[in-house]
């Protein structure tokens, strides 16, 4: 399994994987998500995981994390986590956390460059909330702290609540 920067050459594979994962729920954002990411320096923060099911098959996209420059709900500059997705066959193997770690490394580099912490904000569904809760200690070891958390009722189109979180990422 290889992680790396999302490139424009990955867009078709991201759209295909997003459709495969979310089509039943109606959550496909498609090109709108990619355009938002591209227009807000998202290639600097977004990552993909690729791998092979076996040595006889070509590499395929296993998952992606889309993040881009934005503002927190309070108007502070941030990097917003738009989507984190792992192919159905690959869920439950720590790949989501691998994507988050890769993005945090990029945020830490930005924090060092600008000589101040970077805010990393997101709206989380229950599965993603569990991912971040499970890795609380790992986040603390990486100098990443939760500084705000608020439940947002009916955040998602189907009436599902979202948990809005803001993390502070410090450079080393």
mmCIF file of C-alpha atoms in Angstrom:
data_model
loop_
_atom_site.group_PDB
_atom_site.id
_atom_site.type_symbol
_atom_site.label_atom_id
_atom_site.label_comp_id
_atom_site.label_asym_id
_atom_site.label_seq_id
_atom_site.Cartn_x
_atom_site.Cartn_y
_atom_site.Cartn_z
ATOM 1 C CA UNK A 1 0.000 0.000 0.000
ATOM 2 C CA UNK A 2 1.386 3.362 -1.047
ATOM 3 C CA UNK A 3 0.234 6.779 0.144
ATOM 4 C CA UNK A 4 0.948 9.941 -1.751
ATOM 5 C CA UNK A 5 -0.281 13.299 -2.888
ATOM 6 C CA UNK A 6 -3.528 13.483 -4.774
ATOM 7 C CA UNK A 7 -2.854 14.637 -8.334
ATOM 8 C CA UNK A 8 -5.160 15.678 -11.125
ATOM 9 C CA UNK A 9 -4.389 12.270 -12.669
ATOM 10 C CA UNK A 10 -6.225 10.676 -9.712
ATOM 11 C CA UNK A 11 -9.464 12.639 -10.180
ATOM 12 C CA UNK A 12 -11.257 9.986 -12.264
ATOM 13 C CA UNK A 13 -10.332 7.258 -9.765
ATOM 14 C CA UNK A 14 -11.498 9.433 -6.837
ATOM 15 C CA UNK A 15 -14.829 10.076 -8.546
ATOM 16 C CA UNK A 16 -15.264 6.358 -9.271
ATOM 17 C CA UNK A 17 -14.448 5.364 -5.683
ATOM 18 C CA UNK A 18 -16.694 8.084 -4.245
ATOM 19 C CA UNK A 19 -19.566 6.844 -6.407
ATOM 20 C CA UNK A 20 -18.937 3.237 -5.353
ATOM 21 C CA UNK A 21 -18.893 4.124 -1.643
ATOM 22 C CA UNK A 22 -21.672 6.721 -1.458
ATOM 23 C CA UNK A 23 -24.062 6.023 -4.335
ATOM 24 C CA UNK A 24 -26.628 4.177 -2.182
ATOM 25 C CA UNK A 25 -26.728 7.021 0.350
ATOM 26 C CA UNK A 26 -26.967 9.774 -2.270
ATOM 27 C CA UNK A 27 -23.907 11.556 -0.865
ATOM 28 C CA UNK A 28 -21.935 11.772 -4.099
ATOM 29 C CA UNK A 29 -20.536 15.297 -4.571
ATOM 30 C CA UNK A 30 -18.346 14.429 -7.557
ATOM 31 C CA UNK A 31 -16.775 17.232 -9.543
ATOM 32 C CA UNK A 32 -18.120 19.863 -7.121
ATOM 33 C CA UNK A 33 -15.895 18.411 -4.366
ATOM 34 C CA UNK A 34 -12.855 18.250 -6.657
ATOM 35 C CA UNK A 35 -13.397 21.796 -7.950
ATOM 36 C CA UNK A 36 -13.624 23.123 -4.389
ATOM 37 C CA UNK A 37 -10.451 21.253 -3.492
ATOM 38 C CA UNK A 38 -8.600 22.413 -6.599
ATOM 39 C CA UNK A 39 -9.650 26.053 -6.150
ATOM 40 C CA UNK A 40 -8.473 26.176 -2.540
ATOM 41 C CA UNK A 41 -4.955 24.692 -2.706
ATOM 42 C CA UNK A 42 -6.280 21.233 -1.891
ATOM 43 C CA UNK A 43 -3.593 19.370 -3.805
ATOM 44 C CA UNK A 44 -1.205 20.479 -1.032
ATOM 45 C CA UNK A 45 -3.186 18.563 1.642
ATOM 46 C CA UNK A 46 -5.204 15.836 -0.097
ATOM 47 C CA UNK A 47 -3.813 12.304 -0.190
ATOM 48 C CA UNK A 48 -4.584 8.932 -1.761
ATOM 49 C CA UNK A 49 -3.787 5.324 -0.946
ATOM 50 C CA UNK A 50 -3.106 2.882 -3.749
ATOM 51 C CA UNK A 51 -2.362 -0.826 -3.706
ATOM 52 C CA UNK A 52 -2.915 -4.197 -5.288
ATOM 53 C CA UNK A 53 -5.334 -6.891 -4.213
ATOM 54 C CA UNK A 54 -2.755 -9.374 -5.484
ATOM 55 C CA UNK A 55 0.430 -9.262 -7.545
ATOM 56 C CA UNK A 56 -1.406 -10.106 -10.769
ATOM 57 C CA UNK A 57 -3.724 -7.103 -10.655
ATOM 58 C CA UNK A 58 -2.945 -3.457 -11.451
ATOM 59 C CA UNK A 59 -2.756 -0.889 -8.649
ATOM 60 C CA UNK A 60 -6.091 0.556 -7.633
ATOM 61 C CA UNK A 61 -7.242 3.442 -5.496
ATOM 62 C CA UNK A 62 -8.005 2.130 -1.991
ATOM 63 C CA UNK A 63 -8.962 5.424 -0.390
ATOM 64 C CA UNK A 64 -8.595 9.179 -0.368
ATOM 65 C CA UNK A 65 -8.697 12.186 1.928
ATOM 66 C CA UNK A 66 -9.773 15.521 0.444
ATOM 67 C CA UNK A 67 -8.762 18.659 2.375
ATOM 68 C CA UNK A 68 -8.345 22.269 1.314
ATOM 69 C CA UNK A 69 -7.761 25.789 2.639
ATOM 70 C CA UNK A 70 -10.881 27.363 4.081
ATOM 71 C CA UNK A 71 -12.041 29.119 7.258
ATOM 72 C CA UNK A 72 -13.428 27.811 10.529
ATOM 73 C CA UNK A 73 -17.019 28.645 11.448
ATOM 74 C CA UNK A 74 -15.538 31.621 13.349
ATOM 75 C CA UNK A 75 -13.699 32.881 10.256
ATOM 76 C CA UNK A 76 -10.145 31.800 11.154
ATOM 77 C CA UNK A 77 -7.933 30.404 8.369
ATOM 78 C CA UNK A 78 -7.976 26.609 8.397
ATOM 79 C CA UNK A 79 -7.578 23.470 6.354
ATOM 80 C CA UNK A 80 -10.974 21.780 6.032
ATOM 81 C CA UNK A 81 -11.302 18.007 5.830
ATOM 82 C CA UNK A 82 -13.979 17.600 3.157
ATOM 83 C CA UNK A 83 -14.062 13.828 2.844
ATOM 84 C CA UNK A 84 -12.203 10.720 3.916
ATOM 85 C CA UNK A 85 -13.194 7.519 2.171
ATOM 86 C CA UNK A 86 -11.913 3.952 2.059
ATOM 87 C CA UNK A 87 -13.138 1.400 -0.474
ATOM 88 C CA UNK A 88 -15.662 -1.026 0.986
ATOM 89 C CA UNK A 89 -13.307 -4.018 0.669
ATOM 90 C CA UNK A 90 -10.529 -2.219 2.565
ATOM 91 C CA UNK A 91 -12.357 -0.704 5.540
ATOM 92 C CA UNK A 92 -11.390 -1.712 9.059
ATOM 93 C CA UNK A 93 -7.659 -2.092 8.367
ATOM 94 C CA UNK A 94 -6.354 1.273 9.609
ATOM 95 C CA UNK A 95 -6.204 2.884 6.180
ATOM 96 C CA UNK A 96 -8.345 5.867 7.207
ATOM 97 C CA UNK A 97 -5.912 6.630 9.999
ATOM 98 C CA UNK A 98 -3.017 6.306 7.551
ATOM 99 C CA UNK A 99 -4.640 9.015 5.385
ATOM 100 C CA UNK A 100 -5.163 11.288 8.400
ATOM 101 C CA UNK A 101 -1.533 10.851 9.482
ATOM 102 C CA UNK A 102 -0.267 11.754 6.005
ATOM 103 C CA UNK A 103 -2.370 14.927 5.997
ATOM 104 C CA UNK A 104 -1.224 15.880 9.495
ATOM 105 C CA UNK A 105 2.409 15.594 8.354
ATOM 106 C CA UNK A 106 1.579 18.147 5.651
ATOM 107 C CA UNK A 107 -0.165 20.408 8.169
ATOM 108 C CA UNK A 108 2.797 20.218 10.542
ATOM 109 C CA UNK A 109 5.094 21.312 7.696
ATOM 110 C CA UNK A 110 2.774 24.263 7.004
ATOM 111 C CA UNK A 111 2.771 25.156 10.723
ATOM 112 C CA UNK A 112 6.577 25.124 10.772
ATOM 113 C CA UNK A 113 6.743 27.218 7.608
ATOM 114 C CA UNK A 114 4.346 29.875 8.915
ATOM 115 C CA UNK A 115 5.742 29.612 12.485
ATOM 116 C CA UNK A 116 2.277 29.188 14.011
ATOM 117 C CA UNK A 117 -0.220 26.350 14.455
ATOM 118 C CA UNK A 118 -2.591 25.368 11.649
ATOM 119 C CA UNK A 119 -6.274 24.845 12.337
ATOM 120 C CA UNK A 120 -7.714 21.618 10.899
ATOM 121 C CA UNK A 121 -11.513 21.592 10.945
ATOM 122 C CA UNK A 122 -14.130 19.095 9.847
ATOM 123 C CA UNK A 123 -17.693 17.863 10.172
ATOM 124 C CA UNK A 124 -17.717 14.218 11.198
ATOM 125 C CA UNK A 125 -20.228 11.431 10.819
ATOM 126 C CA UNK A 126 -20.240 8.740 13.550
ATOM 127 C CA UNK A 127 -17.731 6.464 11.733
ATOM 128 C CA UNK A 128 -15.233 9.292 11.359
ATOM 129 C CA UNK A 129 -15.860 10.421 14.947
ATOM 130 C CA UNK A 130 -14.851 6.944 16.116
ATOM 131 C CA UNK A 131 -11.678 7.120 14.010
ATOM 132 C CA UNK A 132 -10.587 10.373 15.653
ATOM 133 C CA UNK A 133 -11.628 9.205 19.150
ATOM 134 C CA UNK A 134 -9.726 5.927 18.741
ATOM 135 C CA UNK A 135 -6.563 7.844 17.860
ATOM 136 C CA UNK A 136 -6.758 10.580 20.532
ATOM 137 C CA UNK A 137 -3.436 9.525 22.073
ATOM 138 C CA UNK A 138 -1.779 9.294 18.644
ATOM 139 C CA UNK A 139 -3.003 12.800 17.827
ATOM 140 C CA UNK A 140 -1.607 14.123 21.118
ATOM 141 C CA UNK A 141 1.759 12.492 20.342
ATOM 142 C CA UNK A 142 1.722 14.294 16.982
ATOM 143 C CA UNK A 143 1.088 17.634 18.773
ATOM 144 C CA UNK A 144 -2.493 17.820 17.510
ATOM 145 C CA UNK A 145 -5.148 18.969 19.986
ATOM 146 C CA UNK A 146 -8.898 19.257 19.801
ATOM 147 C CA UNK A 147 -9.750 22.884 20.601
ATOM 148 C CA UNK A 148 -13.441 22.954 19.676
ATOM 149 C CA UNK A 149 -16.210 20.415 19.285
ATOM 150 C CA UNK A 150 -19.916 21.089 18.723
ATOM 151 C CA UNK A 151 -22.849 18.957 17.625
ATOM 152 C CA UNK A 152 -24.542 20.364 14.512
ATOM 153 C CA UNK A 153 -28.115 19.018 14.328
ATOM 154 C CA UNK A 154 -29.334 17.909 10.878
ATOM 155 C CA UNK A 155 -26.012 18.854 9.257
ATOM 156 C CA UNK A 156 -26.275 16.249 6.516
ATOM 157 C CA UNK A 157 -29.011 16.255 3.859
ATOM 158 C CA UNK A 158 -30.668 13.128 5.214
ATOM 159 C CA UNK A 159 -31.100 14.785 8.645
ATOM 160 C CA UNK A 160 -28.069 13.148 10.252
ATOM 161 C CA UNK A 161 -26.236 15.213 12.855
ATOM 162 C CA UNK A 162 -22.591 16.149 12.338
ATOM 163 C CA UNK A 163 -19.903 16.797 14.914
ATOM 164 C CA UNK A 164 -17.953 19.954 14.053
ATOM 165 C CA UNK A 165 -14.368 19.705 15.300
ATOM 166 C CA UNK A 166 -11.435 22.077 15.157
ATOM 167 C CA UNK A 167 -7.970 20.704 15.830
ATOM 168 C CA UNK A 168 -4.814 22.740 16.309
ATOM 169 C CA UNK A 169 -1.769 21.268 14.568
ATOM 170 C CA UNK A 170 1.602 22.495 15.817
ATOM 171 C CA UNK A 171 4.853 22.312 13.892
ATOM 172 C CA UNK A 172 7.808 20.543 15.478
#
